[in-house]
Amino acid sequence: MPREERQSLAISFRKTSREAKRASAAMDDAVVAFMGINATDGRACDVLDQYGDLTAGDLAEHLGLTTGAVTTLIDRLERVGMVERIRDASDRRRVIVRSTAESREIFAAIYTPFKQAWVELGSSLTDEEMRAARTFQRMATDLNAAFARALREVEPPRTATNEERARAAADRIANFDVSALRLRRGDDE
């Protein structure tokens, strides 16, 4: 493939990725509105759905929040019956956060048809196309996470001007080394 066509395709991937991100955010917004919770609480429920029972500290790490903020978040979710705190049987000082059966039932009712739709859509692709799509998705995920980490390293003070913010971002991102990212193929775990 000629260089110009390859660059155009990469730019098209970025555009598609942004569209997918907006559509995913719209889906997330609809789910949390339906559930009667806020977006951050919805992200917490999603993390618990993906990883299962977690300590508050582990949940905080997955969400990129402080443990204090997560304690308040857990309090809110516990009040509306979405999570429960369970004492660890092997260490009573340790508290585990678990989705309630009711929460899991609601999320299953929403996401089971969604997952089935993904399977149906995916069945129209060849194995090679599926692997390529998965590779692209992993690359986008890894790149977004790396850029987020890079920006957090230079987070300007709240009082920074927009010009100072732009300069700080440009300085940090200008030195971003994409070669440091390990390319995960579609079938890598």
Tab-separated table of C-alpha atoms in Angstrom:
chain	number	residue	atom	x	y	z
A	1	MET	CA	0.000	0.000	0.000
A	2	PRO	CA	1.437	3.426	-0.918
A	3	ARG	CA	2.538	5.644	1.998
A	4	GLU	CA	-0.121	8.323	1.347
A	5	GLU	CA	-2.915	5.745	1.264
A	6	ARG	CA	-1.593	4.173	4.485
A	7	GLN	CA	-1.545	7.599	6.212
A	8	SER	CA	-5.070	8.311	4.993
A	9	LEU	CA	-6.234	4.957	6.348
A	10	ALA	CA	-4.589	5.664	9.731
A	11	ILE	CA	-6.384	9.030	9.896
A	12	SER	CA	-9.634	7.280	8.972
A	13	PHE	CA	-9.020	4.783	11.813
A	14	ARG	CA	-8.655	7.693	14.231
A	15	LYS	CA	-11.893	9.260	12.989
A	16	THR	CA	-13.726	5.940	13.325
A	17	SER	CA	-12.254	5.471	16.793
A	18	ARG	CA	-13.542	8.882	17.883
A	19	GLU	CA	-16.986	8.101	16.473
A	20	ALA	CA	-16.976	4.762	18.310
A	21	LYS	CA	-15.937	6.494	21.528
A	22	ARG	CA	-18.809	8.992	21.242
A	23	ALA	CA	-21.301	6.213	20.477
A	24	SER	CA	-19.979	4.189	23.411
A	25	ALA	CA	-20.293	7.229	25.684
A	26	ALA	CA	-23.882	7.721	24.475
A	27	MET	CA	-24.616	4.068	25.287
A	28	ASP	CA	-23.024	4.471	28.731
A	29	ASP	CA	-25.030	7.667	29.333
A	30	ALA	CA	-28.265	5.902	28.388
A	31	VAL	CA	-27.486	2.959	30.693
A	32	VAL	CA	-26.646	5.107	33.732
A	33	ALA	CA	-29.693	7.318	33.133
A	34	PHE	CA	-31.824	4.171	32.967
A	35	MET	CA	-30.192	2.909	36.183
A	36	GLY	CA	-30.618	6.268	37.932
A	37	ILE	CA	-26.909	6.623	38.733
A	38	ASN	CA	-24.156	8.965	37.562
A	39	ALA	CA	-21.469	8.208	34.970
A	40	THR	CA	-18.683	7.539	37.481
A	41	ASP	CA	-20.905	5.167	39.441
A	42	GLY	CA	-21.736	3.456	36.145
A	43	ARG	CA	-18.029	3.029	35.386
A	44	ALA	CA	-17.615	1.436	38.818
A	45	CYS	CA	-20.452	-1.002	38.093
A	46	ASP	CA	-18.834	-1.808	34.743
A	47	VAL	CA	-15.471	-2.505	36.422
A	48	LEU	CA	-17.146	-4.793	38.962
A	49	ASP	CA	-18.967	-6.563	36.122
A	50	GLN	CA	-15.692	-7.088	34.265
A	51	TYR	CA	-13.406	-8.033	37.179
A	52	GLY	CA	-15.800	-9.335	39.828
A	53	ASP	CA	-15.402	-8.627	43.538
A	54	LEU	CA	-12.738	-6.013	44.352
A	55	THR	CA	-11.400	-4.178	47.356
A	56	ALA	CA	-12.137	-0.454	47.486
A	57	GLY	CA	-8.448	0.181	46.759
A	58	ASP	CA	-8.502	-2.029	43.664
A	59	LEU	CA	-11.700	-0.364	42.471
A	60	ALA	CA	-10.088	3.057	42.998
A	61	GLU	CA	-7.081	1.976	40.939
A	62	HIS	CA	-9.251	0.725	38.060
A	63	LEU	CA	-11.220	3.984	38.072
A	64	GLY	CA	-8.247	6.317	38.534
A	65	LEU	CA	-9.837	7.799	41.667
A	66	THR	CA	-8.665	8.298	45.229
A	67	THR	CA	-9.743	5.787	47.849
A	68	GLY	CA	-11.676	8.571	49.591
A	69	ALA	CA	-13.657	9.315	46.435
A	70	VAL	CA	-14.333	5.607	45.945
A	71	THR	CA	-15.585	5.261	49.524
A	72	THR	CA	-18.192	7.947	48.778
A	73	LEU	CA	-18.996	6.270	45.453
A	74	ILE	CA	-19.501	2.889	47.179
A	75	ASP	CA	-21.748	4.561	49.773
A	76	ARG	CA	-23.941	5.948	46.957
A	77	LEU	CA	-24.113	2.629	45.113
A	78	GLU	CA	-24.847	0.765	48.329
A	79	ARG	CA	-27.732	3.152	49.140
A	80	VAL	CA	-29.398	2.419	45.785
A	81	GLY	CA	-28.831	-1.333	46.059
A	82	MET	CA	-26.213	-1.691	43.319
A	83	VAL	CA	-23.315	-2.962	45.469
A	84	GLU	CA	-22.708	-4.456	48.868
A	85	ARG	CA	-19.720	-4.524	51.165
A	86	ILE	CA	-18.627	-7.993	52.248
A	87	ARG	CA	-16.044	-8.768	54.920
A	88	ASP	CA	-13.263	-11.004	53.613
A	89	ALA	CA	-13.624	-14.406	55.307
A	90	SER	CA	-9.846	-14.835	55.591
A	91	ASP	CA	-9.136	-11.291	56.831
A	92	ARG	CA	-12.052	-9.574	58.578
A	93	ARG	CA	-10.302	-6.187	58.287
A	94	ARG	CA	-10.500	-6.399	54.514
A	95	VAL	CA	-13.728	-5.301	52.823
A	96	ILE	CA	-14.763	-6.549	49.396
A	97	VAL	CA	-17.116	-4.624	47.095
A	98	ARG	CA	-19.561	-6.839	45.210
A	99	SER	CA	-22.365	-6.131	42.742
A	100	THR	CA	-25.728	-7.133	44.154
A	101	ALA	CA	-27.784	-9.859	42.490
A	102	GLU	CA	-30.331	-7.202	41.504
A	103	SER	CA	-27.642	-5.076	39.878
A	104	ARG	CA	-26.254	-8.046	37.958
A	105	GLU	CA	-29.767	-8.960	36.798
A	106	ILE	CA	-30.437	-5.464	35.443
A	107	PHE	CA	-27.072	-5.255	33.687
A	108	ALA	CA	-27.562	-8.742	32.211
A	109	ALA	CA	-30.969	-7.695	30.861
A	110	ILE	CA	-29.337	-4.704	29.169
A	111	TYR	CA	-26.057	-6.193	27.995
A	112	THR	CA	-26.916	-9.793	27.042
A	113	PRO	CA	-28.748	-8.697	23.859
A	114	PHE	CA	-25.933	-6.192	23.220
A	115	LYS	CA	-23.292	-8.957	23.445
A	116	GLN	CA	-25.401	-11.179	21.179
A	117	ALA	CA	-25.579	-8.358	18.627
A	118	TRP	CA	-21.764	-8.124	18.694
A	119	VAL	CA	-21.506	-11.855	18.032
A	120	GLU	CA	-23.971	-11.575	15.156
A	121	LEU	CA	-22.144	-8.600	13.637
A	122	GLY	CA	-18.803	-10.349	14.058
A	123	SER	CA	-20.047	-13.464	12.275
A	124	SER	CA	-20.102	-11.504	9.009
A	125	LEU	CA	-16.321	-10.957	9.219
A	126	THR	CA	-13.591	-13.366	8.208
A	127	ASP	CA	-11.186	-14.643	10.862
A	128	GLU	CA	-8.500	-12.354	9.443
A	129	GLU	CA	-10.816	-9.331	9.616
A	130	MET	CA	-11.749	-10.195	13.209
A	131	ARG	CA	-8.070	-10.408	14.208
A	132	ALA	CA	-7.323	-7.113	12.443
A	133	ALA	CA	-10.269	-5.408	14.151
A	134	ARG	CA	-9.163	-6.757	17.536
A	135	THR	CA	-5.581	-5.617	16.916
A	136	PHE	CA	-6.792	-2.125	16.015
A	137	GLN	CA	-9.038	-2.012	19.076
A	138	ARG	CA	-6.148	-3.018	21.346
A	139	MET	CA	-3.829	-0.478	19.728
A	140	ALA	CA	-6.408	2.275	20.240
A	141	THR	CA	-6.939	1.214	23.859
A	142	ASP	CA	-3.210	1.106	24.618
A	143	LEU	CA	-2.539	4.421	22.875
A	144	ASN	CA	-5.406	6.187	24.680
A	145	ALA	CA	-4.225	4.820	28.036
A	146	ALA	CA	-0.622	5.871	27.354
A	147	PHE	CA	-1.639	9.399	26.341
A	148	ALA	CA	-3.854	9.684	29.430
A	149	ARG	CA	-0.903	8.675	31.637
A	150	ALA	CA	1.335	11.184	29.851
A	151	LEU	CA	-1.146	14.019	30.395
A	152	ARG	CA	-1.647	13.105	34.057
A	153	GLU	CA	2.111	13.372	34.607
A	154	VAL	CA	1.993	17.092	33.757
A	155	GLU	CA	-1.446	17.986	35.042
A	156	PRO	CA	-1.368	21.782	35.330
A	157	PRO	CA	-2.758	23.547	38.390
A	158	ARG	CA	-6.448	24.463	38.327
A	159	THR	CA	-5.426	28.113	38.008
A	160	ALA	CA	-3.453	27.521	34.783
A	161	THR	CA	-4.494	29.532	31.763
A	162	ASN	CA	-5.551	27.807	28.556
A	163	GLU	CA	-2.265	28.923	26.999
A	164	GLU	CA	-0.308	27.301	29.859
A	165	ARG	CA	-2.355	24.133	29.481
A	166	ALA	CA	-1.734	24.000	25.727
A	167	ARG	CA	2.007	24.530	26.247
A	168	ALA	CA	2.193	21.827	28.955
A	169	ALA	CA	0.308	19.349	26.754
A	170	ALA	CA	2.412	20.150	23.701
A	171	ASP	CA	5.651	19.796	25.675
A	172	ARG	CA	4.625	16.431	27.095
A	173	ILE	CA	3.006	14.958	24.001
A	174	ALA	CA	5.735	16.220	21.660
A	175	ASN	CA	8.115	13.834	23.434
A	176	PHE	CA	5.712	10.897	23.423
A	177	ASP	CA	7.466	7.732	22.271
A	178	VAL	CA	4.950	5.554	20.452
A	179	SER	CA	7.609	2.864	19.967
A	180	ALA	CA	7.424	2.206	23.721
A	181	LEU	CA	3.963	0.729	23.218
A	182	ARG	CA	3.956	-3.006	22.724
A	183	LEU	CA	1.807	-4.007	19.787
A	184	ARG	CA	-0.753	-6.495	21.037
A	185	ARG	CA	-2.119	-8.624	18.244
A	186	GLY	CA	-5.791	-9.544	18.046
A	187	ASP	CA	-5.278	-12.972	19.580
A	188	ASP	CA	-2.865	-11.853	22.358
A	189	GLU	CA	-4.234	-11.680	25.867
